[in-house]
Short mmCIF file of C-alpha atoms in Angstrom, two decimals:
data_model
loop_
_atom_site.label_atom_id
_atom_site.label_comp_id
_atom_site.label_asym_id
_atom_site.label_seq_id
_atom_site.Cartn_x
_atom_site.Cartn_y
_atom_site.Cartn_z
CA UNK A 55 -25.37 37.59 27.88
CA UNK A 56 -25.75 38.94 31.40
CA UNK A 57 -29.08 40.16 32.85
CA UNK A 58 -29.87 43.78 32.15
CA UNK A 59 -31.72 46.14 34.45
CA UNK A 60 -32.57 48.72 31.85
CA UNK A 61 -30.21 51.56 32.52
CA UNK A 62 -28.72 53.57 29.69
CA UNK A 63 -25.94 55.27 31.58
CA UNK A 64 -23.71 53.89 34.32
CA UNK A 65 -21.53 55.47 36.99
CA UNK A 66 -19.56 52.92 38.96
CA UNK A 67 -18.43 53.86 42.48
CA UNK A 68 -16.17 51.72 44.65
CA UNK A 69 -15.30 49.11 42.08
CA UNK A 70 -13.38 45.88 42.59
CA UNK A 71 -13.73 44.03 39.31
CA UNK A 72 -12.15 41.25 37.32
CA UNK A 73 -12.10 41.44 33.54
CA UNK A 74 -9.84 40.67 30.60
CA UNK A 75 -7.72 43.67 29.62
CA UNK A 76 -5.51 42.59 26.76
CA UNK A 77 -3.98 46.02 26.21
CA UNK A 78 -2.38 46.03 29.68
CA UNK A 79 -0.80 42.57 29.58
CA UNK A 80 2.88 42.26 30.38
CA UNK A 81 4.42 39.43 28.35
CA UNK A 82 7.08 37.11 29.67
CA UNK A 83 9.03 34.36 28.04
CA UNK A 84 6.86 31.64 29.65
CA UNK A 85 7.59 27.94 29.50
CA UNK A 86 7.29 25.13 27.03
CA UNK A 87 5.70 22.97 29.74
CA UNK A 88 2.60 21.05 28.75
CA UNK A 89 0.97 21.66 32.15
CA UNK A 90 -2.40 23.41 31.78
CA UNK A 91 -2.73 26.90 33.24
CA UNK A 92 -5.61 28.89 34.70
CA UNK A 93 -6.34 32.48 33.72
CA UNK A 94 -6.94 35.22 36.30
CA UNK A 95 -7.53 38.90 35.59
CA UNK A 96 -8.67 41.90 37.60
CA UNK A 97 -8.82 45.56 38.47
CA UNK A 98 -10.26 47.68 41.24
CA UNK A 99 -10.89 51.38 41.63
CA UNK A 100 -12.60 53.73 44.00
CA UNK A 101 -14.80 55.71 41.61
CA UNK A 102 -15.59 55.57 37.93
CA UNK A 103 -18.28 57.75 36.39
CA UNK A 104 -19.31 56.66 32.91
CA UNK A 105 -22.31 58.90 32.33
CA UNK A 106 -20.75 62.14 31.18
CA UNK A 107 -20.67 63.76 34.62
CA UNK A 108 -17.83 66.01 35.75
CA UNK A 109 -14.75 64.33 37.22
CA UNK A 110 -15.66 61.12 35.40
CA UNK A 111 -12.27 59.43 35.25
CA UNK A 112 -11.39 56.37 37.35
CA UNK A 113 -9.85 57.17 40.72
CA UNK A 114 -7.57 55.12 43.00
CA UNK A 115 -6.92 52.55 40.30
CA UNK A 116 -5.34 49.15 40.98
CA UNK A 117 -5.51 46.23 38.59
CA UNK A 118 -4.10 43.04 37.14
CA UNK A 119 -5.10 41.34 33.92
CA UNK A 120 -4.78 38.06 32.03
CA UNK A 121 -2.31 36.47 34.41
CA UNK A 122 -1.51 32.84 35.22
CA UNK A 123 -0.23 33.80 38.69
CA UNK A 124 -2.58 32.43 41.42
CA UNK A 125 -1.06 34.75 44.03
CA UNK A 126 -1.87 37.96 42.16
CA UNK A 127 -3.73 40.54 44.25
CA UNK A 128 -4.37 44.24 44.52
CA UNK A 129 -6.33 46.58 46.76
CA UNK A 130 -7.07 50.24 47.32
CA UNK A 131 -9.26 52.58 49.31
CA UNK A 132 -10.65 56.08 49.17
CA UNK A 133 -12.15 58.31 51.85
CA UNK A 134 -15.18 59.42 49.84
CA UNK A 135 -16.62 58.65 46.43
CA UNK A 136 -18.34 61.58 44.73
CA UNK A 137 -20.96 61.73 42.01
CA UNK A 138 -22.12 65.11 40.71
CA UNK A 139 -20.10 66.74 43.52
CA UNK A 140 -22.11 64.78 46.09
CA UNK A 141 -20.43 62.44 48.57
CA UNK A 142 -22.32 59.26 47.69
CA UNK A 143 -20.09 56.74 49.52
CA UNK A 144 -17.68 57.16 52.44
CA UNK A 145 -14.63 55.07 53.42
CA UNK A 146 -14.68 52.91 50.31
CA UNK A 147 -12.34 49.89 50.27
CA UNK A 148 -11.86 47.45 47.41
CA UNK A 149 -9.73 44.39 46.81
CA UNK A 150 -9.50 41.59 44.30
CA UNK A 151 -7.28 38.51 44.53
CA UNK A 152 -6.63 35.19 42.82
CA UNK A 153 -6.38 31.92 44.74
CA UNK A 154 -5.45 28.27 44.24
CA UNK A 155 -6.05 26.24 47.41
CA UNK A 156 -8.13 23.40 48.81
CA UNK A 157 -11.33 25.30 48.00
CA UNK A 158 -10.43 25.40 44.30
CA UNK A 159 -8.98 27.88 41.86
CA UNK A 160 -10.53 31.26 41.22
CA UNK A 161 -10.85 34.95 41.96
CA UNK A 162 -12.65 36.84 44.73
CA UNK A 163 -13.51 40.55 44.65
CA UNK A 164 -14.76 42.54 47.64
CA UNK A 165 -15.93 46.10 48.22
CA UNK A 166 -17.08 47.84 51.40
CA UNK A 167 -18.27 51.27 52.47
CA UNK A 168 -19.11 52.77 55.85
CA UNK A 169 -22.18 54.34 54.31
CA UNK A 170 -23.86 55.20 51.01
CA UNK A 171 -26.12 58.25 51.03
CA UNK A 172 -28.22 60.19 48.55
CA UNK A 173 -29.11 63.25 50.61
CA UNK A 174 -32.03 62.44 52.88
CA UNK A 175 -33.60 60.15 50.28
CA UNK A 176 -31.51 57.01 50.87
CA UNK A 177 -29.08 55.89 53.57
CA UNK A 178 -27.26 52.54 53.54
CA UNK A 179 -24.73 51.77 56.30
CA UNK A 180 -22.16 49.02 56.85
CA UNK A 181 -22.23 47.92 53.21
CA UNK A 182 -20.32 44.80 52.14
CA UNK A 183 -20.43 43.17 48.71
CA UNK A 184 -18.45 40.24 47.33
CA UNK A 185 -18.34 37.81 44.43
CA UNK A 186 -16.26 34.72 43.67
CA UNK A 187 -15.78 32.76 40.46
CA UNK A 188 -14.40 29.28 41.08
CA UNK A 189 -13.17 26.12 39.33
CA UNK A 190 -13.28 23.06 41.59
CA UNK A 191 -13.09 19.36 40.69
CA UNK A 192 -13.86 20.05 37.06
CA UNK A 193 -16.85 22.30 37.72
CA UNK A 194 -17.37 26.06 37.41
CA UNK A 195 -19.46 28.01 39.90
CA UNK A 196 -19.95 31.48 41.29
CA UNK A 197 -21.30 33.21 44.38
CA UNK A 198 -22.20 36.81 45.09
CA UNK A 199 -23.87 38.72 47.89
CA UNK A 200 -24.36 42.09 49.58
CA UNK A 201 -25.36 42.84 53.16
CA UNK A 202 -26.16 46.06 55.00
CA UNK A 203 -25.99 47.06 58.67
CA UNK A 204 -28.79 49.56 58.11
CA UNK A 205 -31.21 50.61 55.35
CA UNK A 206 -33.29 53.78 55.46
CA UNK A 207 -35.53 55.05 52.67
CA UNK A 208 -36.34 58.61 53.51
CA UNK A 209 -36.77 58.60 57.29
CA UNK A 210 -38.05 55.02 57.44
CA UNK A 211 -35.82 52.11 58.47
CA UNK A 212 -36.38 48.91 56.51
CA UNK A 213 -34.83 45.95 58.41
CA UNK A 214 -36.19 43.45 55.87
CA UNK A 215 -33.60 44.79 53.37
CA UNK A 216 -30.50 44.18 55.51
CA UNK A 217 -29.87 40.90 53.65
CA UNK A 218 -31.84 41.38 50.43
CA UNK A 219 -32.42 38.68 47.86
CA UNK A 220 -30.59 38.96 44.55
CA UNK A 221 -31.75 41.81 42.33
CA UNK A 222 -34.25 43.33 44.78
CA UNK A 223 -35.96 46.40 43.29
CA UNK A 224 -37.18 49.13 45.64
CA UNK A 225 -38.88 52.48 44.91
CA UNK A 226 -37.24 55.57 46.42
CA UNK A 227 -39.55 58.64 46.47
CA UNK A 228 -37.92 61.76 45.10
CA UNK A 229 -35.19 59.77 43.32
CA UNK A 230 -36.57 56.89 41.27
CA UNK A 231 -35.70 53.35 42.27
CA UNK A 232 -32.77 51.20 43.37
CA UNK A 233 -31.70 47.61 42.80
CA UNK A 234 -30.05 46.02 45.84
CA UNK A 235 -27.68 43.04 45.74
CA UNK A 236 -27.50 42.81 41.96
CA UNK A 237 -25.79 39.48 41.22
CA UNK A 238 -25.23 37.38 38.12
CA UNK A 239 -22.79 35.15 36.28
CA UNK A 240 -22.03 33.87 32.80
CA UNK A 241 -20.52 30.46 32.12
CA UNK A 242 -18.86 29.52 28.81
CA UNK A 243 -16.87 26.56 27.57
CA UNK A 244 -13.72 28.53 28.48
CA UNK A 245 -14.54 29.67 31.99
CA UNK A 246 -16.90 31.77 34.08
CA UNK A 247 -17.30 35.34 35.30
CA UNK A 248 -19.54 36.68 38.03
CA UNK A 249 -20.51 40.09 39.33
CA UNK A 250 -22.18 41.64 42.35
CA UNK A 251 -23.21 45.24 42.95
CA UNK A 252 -24.31 46.55 46.32
CA UNK A 253 -26.79 49.03 44.90
CA UNK A 254 -27.65 50.48 41.51
CA UNK A 255 -29.32 53.89 41.77
CA UNK A 256 -31.70 54.77 38.94
CA UNK A 257 -32.43 58.51 39.07
CA UNK A 258 -35.52 58.96 36.90
CA UNK A 259 -36.89 61.85 38.99
CA UNK A 260 -35.38 65.34 39.06
CA UNK A 261 -33.37 65.80 42.26
CA UNK A 262 -30.38 67.76 43.55
CA UNK A 263 -28.11 64.74 44.09
CA UNK A 264 -27.99 62.59 40.96
CA UNK A 265 -28.91 64.07 37.58
CA UNK A 266 -32.16 62.75 36.17
CA UNK A 267 -31.59 59.94 33.69
CA UNK A 268 -28.26 58.92 35.23
CA UNK A 269 -27.64 55.55 36.87
CA UNK A 270 -24.99 54.94 39.52
CA UNK A 271 -23.62 51.54 40.55
CA UNK A 272 -22.10 51.68 44.03
CA UNK A 273 -19.67 48.98 45.22
CA UNK A 274 -19.40 46.84 42.12
CA UNK A 275 -17.42 43.60 42.06
CA UNK A 276 -16.58 41.14 39.32
CA UNK A 277 -14.53 37.90 39.26
CA UNK A 278 -13.36 35.70 36.39
CA UNK A 279 -11.53 32.39 36.06
CA UNK A 280 -10.75 30.31 32.99
CA UNK A 281 -10.80 26.53 32.82
CA UNK A 282 -7.41 24.75 32.61
CA UNK A 283 -5.85 25.45 29.22
CA UNK A 284 -2.53 25.08 27.46
CA UNK A 285 -2.34 28.90 27.32
CA UNK A 286 -4.38 32.07 27.65
CA UNK A 287 -5.01 34.13 24.54
CA UNK A 288 -4.63 37.90 24.38
CA UNK A 289 -4.82 40.60 21.76
CA UNK A 290 -6.90 43.41 20.33
CA UNK A 291 -8.02 45.00 17.10
CA UNK A 292 -9.34 48.41 16.08
CA UNK A 293 -9.87 50.40 12.95
CA UNK A 294 -8.33 53.78 13.77
CA UNK A 295 -6.83 55.76 16.63
CA UNK A 296 -5.46 59.30 16.58
CA UNK A 297 -3.08 61.08 18.96
CA UNK A 298 -1.70 64.61 19.04
CA UNK A 299 1.48 64.42 21.08
CA UNK A 300 0.30 62.54 24.21
CA UNK A 301 -3.32 63.66 23.86
CA UNK A 302 -5.85 61.16 22.50
CA UNK A 303 -7.75 62.91 19.71
CA UNK A 304 -9.85 59.89 18.82
CA UNK A 305 -9.98 56.61 20.74
CA UNK A 306 -9.90 53.16 19.10
CA UNK A 307 -12.83 52.53 16.74
CA UNK A 308 -14.53 49.08 16.66
CA UNK A 309 -12.23 47.98 19.49
CA UNK A 310 -12.15 44.30 20.44
CA UNK A 311 -10.00 42.55 23.07
CA UNK A 312 -9.91 39.08 24.64
CA UNK A 313 -8.51 36.95 27.44
CA UNK A 314 -10.33 33.65 26.89
CA UNK A 315 -11.19 33.70 23.19
CA UNK A 316 -14.63 33.33 21.63
CA UNK A 317 -15.35 29.59 21.93
CA UNK A 318 -14.32 29.31 18.29
CA UNK A 319 -17.00 31.72 17.08
CA UNK A 320 -16.27 34.78 14.94
CA UNK A 321 -17.28 38.01 16.68
CA UNK A 322 -17.68 41.08 14.46
CA UNK A 323 -17.89 44.70 15.62
CA UNK A 324 -18.63 47.43 13.09
CA UNK A 325 -19.14 51.19 12.99
CA UNK A 326 -20.13 53.47 10.15
CA UNK A 327 -18.20 56.48 8.94
CA UNK A 328 -15.95 58.20 11.49
CA UNK A 329 -15.05 61.88 11.48
CA UNK A 330 -11.97 62.88 13.50
CA UNK A 331 -12.40 66.67 13.72
CA UNK A 332 -9.69 68.65 11.92
CA UNK A 333 -7.72 65.45 11.33
CA UNK A 334 -9.31 62.76 9.17
CA UNK A 335 -12.43 61.26 7.66
CA UNK A 336 -12.68 57.47 7.92
CA UNK A 337 -14.99 55.18 5.95
CA UNK A 338 -16.75 52.17 7.45
CA UNK A 339 -14.76 50.12 9.99
CA UNK A 340 -15.14 46.59 11.29
CA UNK A 341 -13.02 44.17 13.29
CA UNK A 342 -13.26 40.44 13.96
CA UNK A 343 -11.91 38.03 16.55
CA UNK A 344 -12.00 34.24 16.61
CA UNK A 345 -10.30 31.91 19.05
CA UNK A 346 -10.50 29.46 21.92
CA UNK A 347 -8.51 28.12 24.84
CA UNK A 348 -8.25 24.44 25.66
CA UNK A 349 -6.07 21.75 27.20
CA UNK A 350 -4.79 20.64 23.78
CA UNK A 351 -4.52 23.94 21.93
CA UNK A 352 -5.17 27.64 22.41
CA UNK A 353 -5.40 30.06 19.48
CA UNK A 354 -6.61 33.55 18.58
CA UNK A 355 -7.07 35.52 15.35
CA UNK A 356 -7.83 39.25 15.06
CA UNK A 357 -8.58 41.25 11.90
CA UNK A 358 -9.19 44.93 11.15
CA UNK A 359 -10.88 46.39 8.06
CA UNK A 360 -11.18 50.07 7.10
CA UNK A 361 -12.99 51.19 3.95
CA UNK A 362 -10.69 54.18 3.43
CA UNK A 363 -9.16 57.28 5.02
CA UNK A 364 -8.90 60.91 3.93
CA UNK A 365 -6.50 63.35 5.58
CA UNK A 366 -6.67 66.72 3.82
CA UNK A 367 -5.93 65.98 0.16
CA UNK A 368 -4.40 62.60 1.05
CA UNK A 369 -6.73 59.76 0.09
CA UNK A 370 -6.05 56.12 1.03
CA UNK A 371 -8.06 53.14 -0.20
CA UNK A 372 -9.21 50.06 1.70
CA UNK A 373 -6.90 49.01 4.55
CA UNK A 374 -6.76 45.60 6.25
CA UNK A 375 -4.64 43.78 8.81
CA UNK A 376 -4.62 40.50 10.69
CA UNK A 377 -2.73 38.89 13.57
CA UNK A 378 -2.76 35.31 14.83
CA UNK A 379 -1.16 33.34 17.67
CA UNK A 380 -1.38 29.71 18.82
CA UNK A 381 0.15 27.19 21.18
CA UNK A 382 -0.33 23.43 21.65
CA UNK A 383 0.11 21.32 24.77
CA UNK A 384 3.44 19.94 23.48
CA UNK A 385 4.90 23.46 23.59
CA UNK A 386 4.69 24.22 19.89
CA UNK A 387 3.37 27.61 18.88
CA UNK A 388 3.67 30.55 16.56
CA UNK A 389 2.49 34.00 15.56
CA UNK A 390 1.83 35.65 12.22
CA UNK A 391 0.54 38.92 10.81
CA UNK A 392 -0.35 40.55 7.50
CA UNK A 393 -1.57 43.88 6.18
CA UNK A 394 -2.62 45.45 2.89
CA UNK A 395 -3.47 48.89 1.50
CA UNK A 396 -5.39 49.32 -1.75
CA UNK A 397 -4.09 52.70 -2.91
CA UNK A 398 -2.56 56.07 -1.98
CA UNK A 399 -3.33 59.37 -3.72
CA UNK A 400 -2.65 63.04 -3.15
CA UNK A 401 -4.93 64.93 -5.48
CA UNK A 402 -4.49 63.23 -8.86
CA UNK A 403 -1.07 61.79 -8.07
CA UNK A 404 -0.81 58.10 -7.15
CA UNK A 405 1.94 56.84 -4.83
CA UNK A 406 3.19 53.25 -4.60
CA UNK A 407 2.26 51.11 -1.60
CA UNK A 408 5.53 49.77 -0.25
CA UNK A 409 5.78 46.13 0.76
CA UNK A 410 7.79 44.58 3.58
CA UNK A 411 7.93 45.42 7.27
CA UNK A 412 8.18 49.00 8.61
CA UNK A 413 8.53 50.64 5.20
CA UNK A 414 8.11 54.43 5.03
CA UNK A 415 7.02 57.01 2.47
CA UNK A 416 7.47 60.78 2.88
CA UNK A 417 5.00 62.99 1.04
CA UNK A 418 6.51 66.51 1.32
CA UNK A 419 4.27 68.98 3.11
CA UNK A 420 1.60 66.34 3.74
CA UNK A 421 2.55 63.35 5.86
CA UNK A 422 4.97 60.54 6.56
CA UNK A 423 3.47 57.09 6.02
CA UNK A 424 4.69 53.90 7.70
CA UNK A 425 3.47 50.65 6.17
CA UNK A 426 3.09 47.29 7.91
CA UNK A 427 4.46 48.44 11.27
CA UNK A 428 5.16 45.22 13.17
CA UNK A 429 6.15 44.60 16.79
CA UNK A 430 7.04 41.00 17.62
CA UNK A 431 7.75 39.56 21.06
CA UNK A 432 7.75 36.07 22.50
CA UNK A 433 4.49 34.50 21.24
CA UNK A 434 2.97 37.93 20.62
CA UNK A 435 2.70 40.04 17.49
CA UNK A 436 1.17 43.44 16.75
CA UNK A 437 0.68 45.05 13.35
CA UNK A 438 -0.47 48.51 12.25
CA UNK A 439 -1.32 48.38 8.57
CA UNK A 440 -0.64 52.11 8.26
CA UNK A 441 0.62 54.92 10.51
CA UNK A 442 0.09 58.47 9.25
CA UNK A 443 2.18 61.25 10.80
CA UNK A 444 0.44 64.46 9.73
CA UNK A 445 3.06 67.21 9.60
CA UNK A 446 0.79 70.25 9.84
CA UNK A 447 -1.25 68.88 12.76
CA UNK A 448 1.51 67.16 14.74
CA UNK A 449 -0.88 64.21 14.81
CA UNK A 450 -0.39 60.48 14.43
CA UNK A 451 -3.21 58.34 13.01
CA UNK A 452 -3.01 54.54 13.34
CA UNK A 453 -5.11 52.66 10.79
CA UNK A 454 -5.83 48.93 10.73
CA UNK A 455 -4.46 47.60 14.04
CA UNK A 456 -4.41 43.89 14.95
CA UNK A 457 -2.51 42.08 17.71
CA UNK A 458 -2.49 38.51 19.04
CA UNK A 459 -0.59 36.47 21.58
CA UNK A 460 -0.63 33.53 23.97
CA UNK A 461 0.43 33.49 27.63
CA UNK A 462 1.35 30.34 29.53
#
């Protein structure tokens, strides 16, 4: 969908972004009003390394997601942003905020830094980047831009790059190349999102600052706004997830989320066999999502499909779940869910698959199984087809998760 600049790995530093994060939504009772709503969502953080480098977790996190509140805002700052134990950016500040005023309805994200340096190879000072996604008089639009007070490549000042054009590519001897003022946007029938990045560093030459083959995005912003709709849609689906106490052993497989739906198209994400070391072997997994938001009706459907799971001598056949939610402009709405499990065996012994909600089965010395685990809130429903509590490993495995909801 969005333009690519060919990097395989990404480290984001000084981020103020706006995306849909269904898993963090806080649900409220809402209103039966037929008035259309806009959707705003966002997060910002100082550093986020996504390329396997040390200290790769997000730092100085602030965020909001899938909200209908036009006054929502958050901001943060950090003294320095480090990559590979190098101070790449200093005095990083980020903010993202929603708005609904005479200029329209939308979201703006900003990020600034006093300077961005890669040793003596690259020096950028007075860096400011911003992007806005807007809905105004029935039309969607976006803007994005980055400016610099100073640009030096090696020891040479380059004044022509103080206000670079979008997606300007420049060679940096001893490092590789950079892309300045990377900007883009994607418009759908549901809304628009835009992004702007001050600089993307592509290290394809061995150097002491950024590992060769690693890419670093510095000061990255993103903004998103939905068109007026009767409700936003939220939810997620994944095949499996495993936790030991509070430690994540295996993150969600084939994960899908949403904030604006899929324009009515079915989106499928699949992975092959999954091996959770010392815990479980999982067959093929795929999830689907299908939904849309509109002024007359908003709806969303999620499904999860797992070919089978083996935990020690416990063998479970095909597992499926689904969750749906909808709302119309006259205030009517509903949620539903379902799940199924083909079979359960321990060695040559077959166990019955219990029906109903939140049914349990204890298999002595092996595991405790919970079938069709359902959580229902106002216009939101979540279902885990199967939860396996493995006694010997003190581990919980969730299989076949689907969730769906609407927010207005």
